[in-house]
Structures are given as structure tokens and as C-alpha cells.
mmCIF file of C-alpha atoms in Angstrom:
data_model
loop_
_atom_site.group_PDB
_atom_site.id
_atom_site.type_symbol
_atom_site.label_atom_id
_atom_site.label_comp_id
_atom_site.label_asym_id
_atom_site.label_seq_id
_atom_site.Cartn_x
_atom_site.Cartn_y
_atom_site.Cartn_z
ATOM 1 C CA MET L 1 67.870 95.107 108.779
ATOM 2 C CA PHE L 2 70.449 96.749 106.511
ATOM 3 C CA ASP L 3 69.167 94.774 103.521
ATOM 4 C CA ASP L 4 65.808 96.503 104.029
ATOM 5 C CA VAL L 5 67.235 100.037 103.980
ATOM 6 C CA ALA L 6 69.874 99.567 101.268
ATOM 7 C CA GLU L 7 68.114 101.385 98.424
ATOM 8 C CA ARG L 8 67.767 104.689 100.267
ATOM 9 C CA TYR L 9 70.522 104.316 102.847
ATOM 10 C CA ASP L 10 72.784 107.076 101.505
ATOM 11 C CA LEU L 11 69.888 109.536 101.144
ATOM 12 C CA THR L 12 68.655 108.773 104.650
ATOM 13 C CA ASN L 13 72.108 109.317 106.119
ATOM 14 C CA ASP L 14 72.384 112.716 104.448
ATOM 15 C CA VAL L 15 69.002 113.750 105.835
ATOM 16 C CA ILE L 16 69.383 112.547 109.428
ATOM 17 C CA SER L 17 72.940 113.924 109.677
ATOM 18 C CA LEU L 18 71.661 117.333 108.520
ATOM 19 C CA GLY L 19 74.080 117.197 105.602
ATOM 20 C CA GLN L 20 77.159 116.474 107.706
ATOM 21 C CA ALA L 21 77.695 112.954 106.335
ATOM 22 C CA ARG L 22 79.415 114.264 103.211
ATOM 23 C CA GLN L 23 81.856 116.331 105.270
ATOM 24 C CA TRP L 24 82.603 113.313 107.449
ATOM 25 C CA ARG L 25 83.401 111.241 104.352
ATOM 26 C CA LYS L 26 85.849 113.926 103.210
ATOM 27 C CA ALA L 27 87.568 113.818 106.608
ATOM 28 C CA VAL L 28 87.872 110.037 106.398
ATOM 29 C CA ALA L 29 89.382 110.249 102.915
ATOM 30 C CA ALA L 30 91.961 112.767 104.132
ATOM 31 C CA ALA L 31 92.841 110.618 107.166
ATOM 32 C CA VAL L 32 93.207 107.420 105.117
ATOM 33 C CA ASP L 33 95.374 109.320 102.601
ATOM 34 C CA ALA L 34 95.034 106.632 99.932
ATOM 35 C CA ARG L 35 97.785 106.643 97.307
ATOM 36 C CA PRO L 36 98.071 105.186 93.807
ATOM 37 C CA ALA L 37 98.731 101.426 93.796
ATOM 38 C CA GLN L 38 97.932 101.045 97.494
ATOM 39 C CA LYS L 39 95.371 98.478 98.632
ATOM 40 C CA VAL L 40 92.528 99.776 100.798
ATOM 41 C CA LEU L 41 89.920 97.669 102.585
ATOM 42 C CA ASP L 42 86.672 99.557 103.200
ATOM 43 C CA LEU L 43 84.699 97.618 105.814
ATOM 44 C CA ALA L 44 80.961 98.091 106.316
ATOM 45 C CA ALA L 45 81.164 99.779 102.924
ATOM 46 C CA GLY L 46 77.480 99.320 102.192
ATOM 47 C CA THR L 47 76.817 100.582 98.671
ATOM 48 C CA ALA L 48 80.460 101.778 98.400
ATOM 49 C CA THR L 49 79.741 105.492 98.575
ATOM 50 C CA SER L 50 82.552 105.637 101.143
ATOM 51 C CA SER L 51 84.891 103.743 98.800
ATOM 52 C CA GLN L 52 84.771 106.200 95.908
ATOM 53 C CA PRO L 53 87.384 108.697 97.211
ATOM 54 C CA PHE L 54 89.945 105.881 97.540
ATOM 55 C CA ALA L 55 89.259 104.677 94.009
ATOM 56 C CA ARG L 56 89.586 108.224 92.666
ATOM 57 C CA ALA L 57 92.959 108.493 94.413
ATOM 58 C CA GLY L 58 94.205 105.539 92.368
ATOM 59 C CA SER L 59 94.082 102.918 95.106
ATOM 60 C CA TYR L 60 92.778 99.393 94.672
ATOM 61 C CA VAL L 61 89.833 99.444 97.053
ATOM 62 C CA VAL L 62 87.797 96.455 98.213
ATOM 63 C CA PRO L 63 84.307 97.353 99.510
ATOM 64 C CA CYS L 64 83.363 94.689 102.061
ATOM 65 C CA ASP L 65 80.075 94.328 103.927
ATOM 66 C CA PHE L 66 78.064 91.756 105.881
ATOM 67 C CA SER L 67 74.781 92.807 104.199
ATOM 68 C CA LEU L 68 74.174 91.135 100.853
ATOM 69 C CA GLY L 69 71.384 93.606 100.166
ATOM 70 C CA MET L 70 73.797 96.509 100.496
ATOM 71 C CA LEU L 71 76.322 94.768 98.250
ATOM 72 C CA ARG L 72 73.717 94.105 95.568
ATOM 73 C CA VAL L 73 72.684 97.757 95.435
ATOM 74 C CA GLY L 74 76.327 98.816 95.416
ATOM 75 C CA LYS L 75 77.181 96.444 92.561
ATOM 76 C CA GLN L 76 74.340 97.907 90.488
ATOM 77 C CA ARG L 77 75.724 101.404 91.013
ATOM 78 C CA HIS L 78 79.441 100.567 90.727
ATOM 79 C CA PRO L 79 79.710 97.336 88.702
ATOM 80 C CA TRP L 80 83.482 97.647 88.261
ATOM 81 C CA MET L 81 84.257 97.436 91.986
ATOM 82 C CA PRO L 82 85.280 94.155 93.704
ATOM 83 C CA PHE L 83 82.450 93.963 96.250
ATOM 84 C CA THR L 84 83.104 91.256 98.834
ATOM 85 C CA ALA L 85 80.783 89.731 101.416
ATOM 86 C CA GLY L 86 82.543 89.385 104.741
ATOM 87 C CA ASP L 87 82.213 89.223 108.506
ATOM 88 C CA ALA L 88 84.409 91.835 110.207
ATOM 89 C CA THR L 89 85.291 89.314 112.926
ATOM 90 C CA LYS L 90 86.421 86.678 110.365
ATOM 91 C CA LEU L 91 87.684 88.549 107.333
ATOM 92 C CA PRO L 92 88.155 86.527 104.110
ATOM 93 C CA PHE L 93 91.614 87.975 103.377
ATOM 94 C CA LYS L 94 95.207 86.856 103.912
ATOM 95 C CA ASP L 95 97.507 88.317 106.557
ATOM 96 C CA ASP L 96 99.342 91.567 105.744
ATOM 97 C CA THR L 97 97.297 92.338 102.620
ATOM 98 C CA PHE L 98 96.186 95.978 102.864
ATOM 99 C CA ASP L 99 98.023 99.282 103.207
ATOM 100 C CA ALA L 100 94.977 100.762 104.944
ATOM 101 C CA VAL L 101 91.785 99.453 106.502
ATOM 102 C CA THR L 102 88.897 101.769 107.236
ATOM 103 C CA ILE L 103 85.375 101.465 108.596
ATOM 104 C CA SER L 104 82.808 104.252 108.852
ATOM 105 C CA PHE L 105 79.724 104.004 111.058
ATOM 106 C CA GLY L 106 79.890 100.227 111.089
ATOM 107 C CA LEU L 107 82.101 99.127 113.954
ATOM 108 C CA ARG L 108 79.399 99.615 116.582
ATOM 109 C CA ASN L 109 77.182 97.192 114.616
ATOM 110 C CA VAL L 110 79.731 94.381 114.827
ATOM 111 C CA GLN L 111 78.903 91.847 117.516
ATOM 112 C CA ASP L 112 82.479 91.561 118.831
ATOM 113 C CA THR L 113 84.297 94.890 118.542
ATOM 114 C CA ASP L 114 87.623 93.636 119.873
ATOM 115 C CA ALA L 115 87.666 90.656 117.509
ATOM 116 C CA ALA L 116 87.036 93.023 114.593
ATOM 117 C CA LEU L 117 89.897 95.304 115.659
ATOM 118 C CA ARG L 118 92.237 92.305 115.817
ATOM 119 C CA GLU L 119 91.101 91.096 112.391
ATOM 120 C CA MET L 120 91.736 94.529 110.904
ATOM 121 C CA LEU L 121 95.236 94.374 112.356
ATOM 122 C CA ARG L 122 95.811 90.894 110.908
ATOM 123 C CA VAL L 123 94.958 91.880 107.318
ATOM 124 C CA THR L 124 96.932 95.158 107.451
ATOM 125 C CA ARG L 125 100.522 95.053 106.269
ATOM 126 C CA PRO L 126 103.289 96.070 108.736
ATOM 127 C CA GLY L 127 103.446 99.857 108.862
ATOM 128 C CA GLY L 128 99.898 100.107 107.519
ATOM 129 C CA ARG L 129 97.083 102.041 109.115
ATOM 130 C CA VAL L 130 93.502 101.862 110.294
ATOM 131 C CA VAL L 131 90.999 104.713 110.251
ATOM 132 C CA ILE L 132 87.714 104.394 112.110
ATOM 133 C CA CYS L 133 84.927 106.942 111.745
ATOM 134 C CA GLU L 134 82.167 106.426 114.281
ATOM 135 C CA PHE L 135 79.548 108.307 116.216
ATOM 136 C CA SER L 136 80.898 109.357 119.585
ATOM 137 C CA GLU L 137 80.237 111.648 122.541
ATOM 138 C CA PRO L 138 79.816 115.420 122.076
ATOM 139 C CA THR L 139 82.390 117.256 124.158
ATOM 140 C CA TRP L 140 80.147 120.159 125.271
ATOM 141 C CA GLU L 141 77.762 119.012 128.003
ATOM 142 C CA PRO L 142 74.740 121.227 127.080
ATOM 143 C CA PHE L 143 74.962 120.141 123.437
ATOM 144 C CA ARG L 144 75.363 116.506 124.493
ATOM 145 C CA LYS L 145 71.940 116.581 126.172
ATOM 146 C CA VAL L 146 70.305 118.140 123.105
ATOM 147 C CA TYR L 147 72.009 115.574 120.883
ATOM 148 C CA VAL L 148 70.735 112.602 122.892
ATOM 149 C CA GLU L 149 67.215 114.052 122.756
ATOM 150 C CA TYR L 150 67.511 114.337 118.959
ATOM 151 C CA LEU L 151 68.730 110.765 118.641
ATOM 152 C CA MET L 152 65.912 109.189 120.613
ATOM 153 C CA ARG L 153 62.995 111.478 119.747
ATOM 154 C CA ALA L 154 63.632 113.206 116.435
ATOM 155 C CA LEU L 155 65.759 110.733 114.476
ATOM 156 C CA PRO L 156 63.129 107.961 114.016
ATOM 157 C CA PRO L 157 60.389 110.364 112.758
ATOM 158 C CA VAL L 158 62.870 112.040 110.409
ATOM 159 C CA ALA L 159 64.004 108.650 109.127
ATOM 160 C CA ARG L 160 60.354 107.679 108.551
ATOM 161 C CA THR L 161 59.996 110.412 105.919
ATOM 162 C CA VAL L 162 62.773 108.996 103.711
ATOM 163 C CA CYS L 163 63.244 105.374 104.773
ATOM 164 C CA SER L 164 61.047 102.304 104.332
ATOM 165 C CA ASN L 165 62.195 100.785 107.650
ATOM 166 C CA PRO L 166 62.370 103.524 110.321
ATOM 167 C CA ASP L 167 62.606 100.896 113.074
ATOM 168 C CA ALA L 168 66.155 100.301 111.862
ATOM 169 C CA TYR L 169 66.980 103.849 112.865
ATOM 170 C CA VAL L 170 65.531 103.346 116.338
ATOM 171 C CA TYR L 171 68.130 100.593 116.713
ATOM 172 C CA LEU L 172 70.842 102.863 115.307
ATOM 173 C CA ALA L 173 69.981 105.608 117.791
ATOM 174 C CA GLU L 174 70.185 103.158 120.683
ATOM 175 C CA SER L 175 73.495 101.740 119.439
ATOM 176 C CA ILE L 176 74.983 105.245 119.278
ATOM 177 C CA ARG L 177 73.972 105.946 122.892
ATOM 178 C CA SER L 178 75.625 102.764 124.163
ATOM 179 C CA TRP L 179 78.859 103.089 122.134
ATOM 180 C CA PRO L 180 82.197 103.766 123.916
ATOM 181 C CA ASN L 181 83.381 107.378 123.987
ATOM 182 C CA GLN L 182 86.592 108.606 122.349
ATOM 183 C CA PRO L 183 89.167 107.584 125.022
ATOM 184 C CA GLU L 184 87.466 104.217 125.552
ATOM 185 C CA LEU L 185 87.611 103.308 121.865
ATOM 186 C CA ALA L 186 91.243 104.479 121.682
ATOM 187 C CA ALA L 187 92.064 102.138 124.568
ATOM 188 C CA ARG L 188 90.405 99.227 122.785
ATOM 189 C CA LEU L 189 92.458 99.910 119.662
ATOM 190 C CA THR L 190 95.628 99.835 121.737
ATOM 191 C CA GLY L 191 94.473 96.651 123.438
ATOM 192 C CA ALA L 192 93.976 95.004 120.034
ATOM 193 C CA GLY L 193 97.612 95.705 119.137
ATOM 194 C CA TRP L 194 97.458 98.963 117.193
ATOM 195 C CA THR L 195 100.178 101.555 117.905
ATOM 196 C CA LYS L 196 100.348 105.365 117.755
ATOM 197 C CA VAL L 197 96.612 105.483 118.382
ATOM 198 C CA ALA L 198 95.085 108.952 118.219
ATOM 199 C CA TYR L 199 91.688 110.498 117.607
ATOM 200 C CA ARG L 200 90.140 113.809 116.679
ATOM 201 C CA ASN L 201 86.592 115.070 116.973
ATOM 202 C CA LEU L 202 84.319 116.141 114.140
ATOM 203 C CA THR L 203 81.186 118.238 114.622
ATOM 204 C CA GLY L 204 81.947 118.810 118.281
ATOM 205 C CA GLY L 205 82.413 115.141 119.058
ATOM 206 C CA VAL L 206 79.207 113.894 117.420
ATOM 207 C CA VAL L 207 81.640 111.880 115.318
ATOM 208 C CA ALA L 208 85.266 110.945 116.023
ATOM 209 C CA LEU L 209 88.051 109.739 113.765
ATOM 210 C CA HIS L 210 90.406 107.196 115.325
ATOM 211 C CA ARG L 211 93.662 106.174 113.651
ATOM 212 C CA GLY L 212 96.316 103.613 114.466
ATOM 213 C CA PHE L 213 99.278 101.855 112.863
ATOM 214 C CA LYS L 214 100.544 98.295 112.687
ATOM 215 C CA ARG L 215 104.071 97.765 113.931
ATOM 216 C CA ASN L 216 106.728 97.235 111.275
#
């Protein structure tokens, strides 16, 4: 499915998020706080648009994705980056490798969320951090109802105007509706072994940033 939408994925995301996607990426970059010489793993990186801020900060960033189609498009655009094919539940990296692991809008597409959270912990060095950016639950009840209506009724037609496979965005809308809310995801992070877990809402809870640390 993601292979089919790779070419126009970034454009489609900008359109269906009403331009908010770029602001969300900035918030992720600030939360990850990548530093020179640090190693950052960017999971579900797609075409590596999300990886660029970490590279600009001087970090060694590895864009990793399950979709070979996404990786191919990304490699064409950023040939110098070490794109890596990988399953988030069975990452092809050694223990304690990365200073930071991050995933944006990809965790809900992983078949086993808890296994992925444990794998992220395994490949993070002691004292390192995880940052998860994912769609979540709007905090204001009236807006929440409007948002769900947009997801199920407006998102697929909007996606059809810019995307060759709008059915993929029907799936995405349904996956957003069924995803755990902010406290539930925080609890799953804690259950996977992450410490100092916290989250903050973006765009009124449409998106949430979760962060945790690996024990020293």
C-alpha cells in the first residue's frame, strides 16, 4: 500500500493535514534534540523527509522503513543517506546502538505495537530517548466529533485529488480512529520498559508527542 503512494506521499500529507504536517515535523525535531555526532534512528521514515532535521543538526541518522517503494523514492531524493529496510518488530541493529529513536505516524501501522516499543528500547543506548509522533484524540469534545467526521468523510475525497491510491487513505483514517489515546499509549511505553514517559498535545490533541528514556 505504501509502495503505491510513495511518489506523492509528502505532498498528500501536507494537503490532508491542512498544512500542519510541517509544524508537526518541527515539533518532533525539537523533542528529539539531535546533537552533532549522535546516532538517530528514524523509523517509518518513508522518503526521509522526517530525517532531514536530524541530519542538518549534525547527527548520523538512519532512515528505516518497511516499504521498499518508499525507500527507493527516498534514495533518489537523498542518495547520501543510509536508507535501511527493516521491520519495526525485528530491527536489524545491535543492542544499545542509537542515542535517539523516533517514529512519526508509523507506529499505528505496525502489526505488534508492544513488540515495536520493546525493539526500540533494545537498540537505544542506556540514557537514550524515544520520541513518538502519532495521531491521537482531540481533547475538546465538540472538535473531536468534527474531526472524526473529517477523517471518515472528507479525507478520502481530498486524498483522491492528489494521490493515486486514495483507498490507502481510507485505511489510514480507520487506523487513526482505532488507535489508543494519549494516556493509553503512555501506559504501553511504560509497559515496554521506557521510563520518565510523558506526552504533550499538538493541534488540540489531533497529534501527540510521546517521549521516554532508557534506564542507565
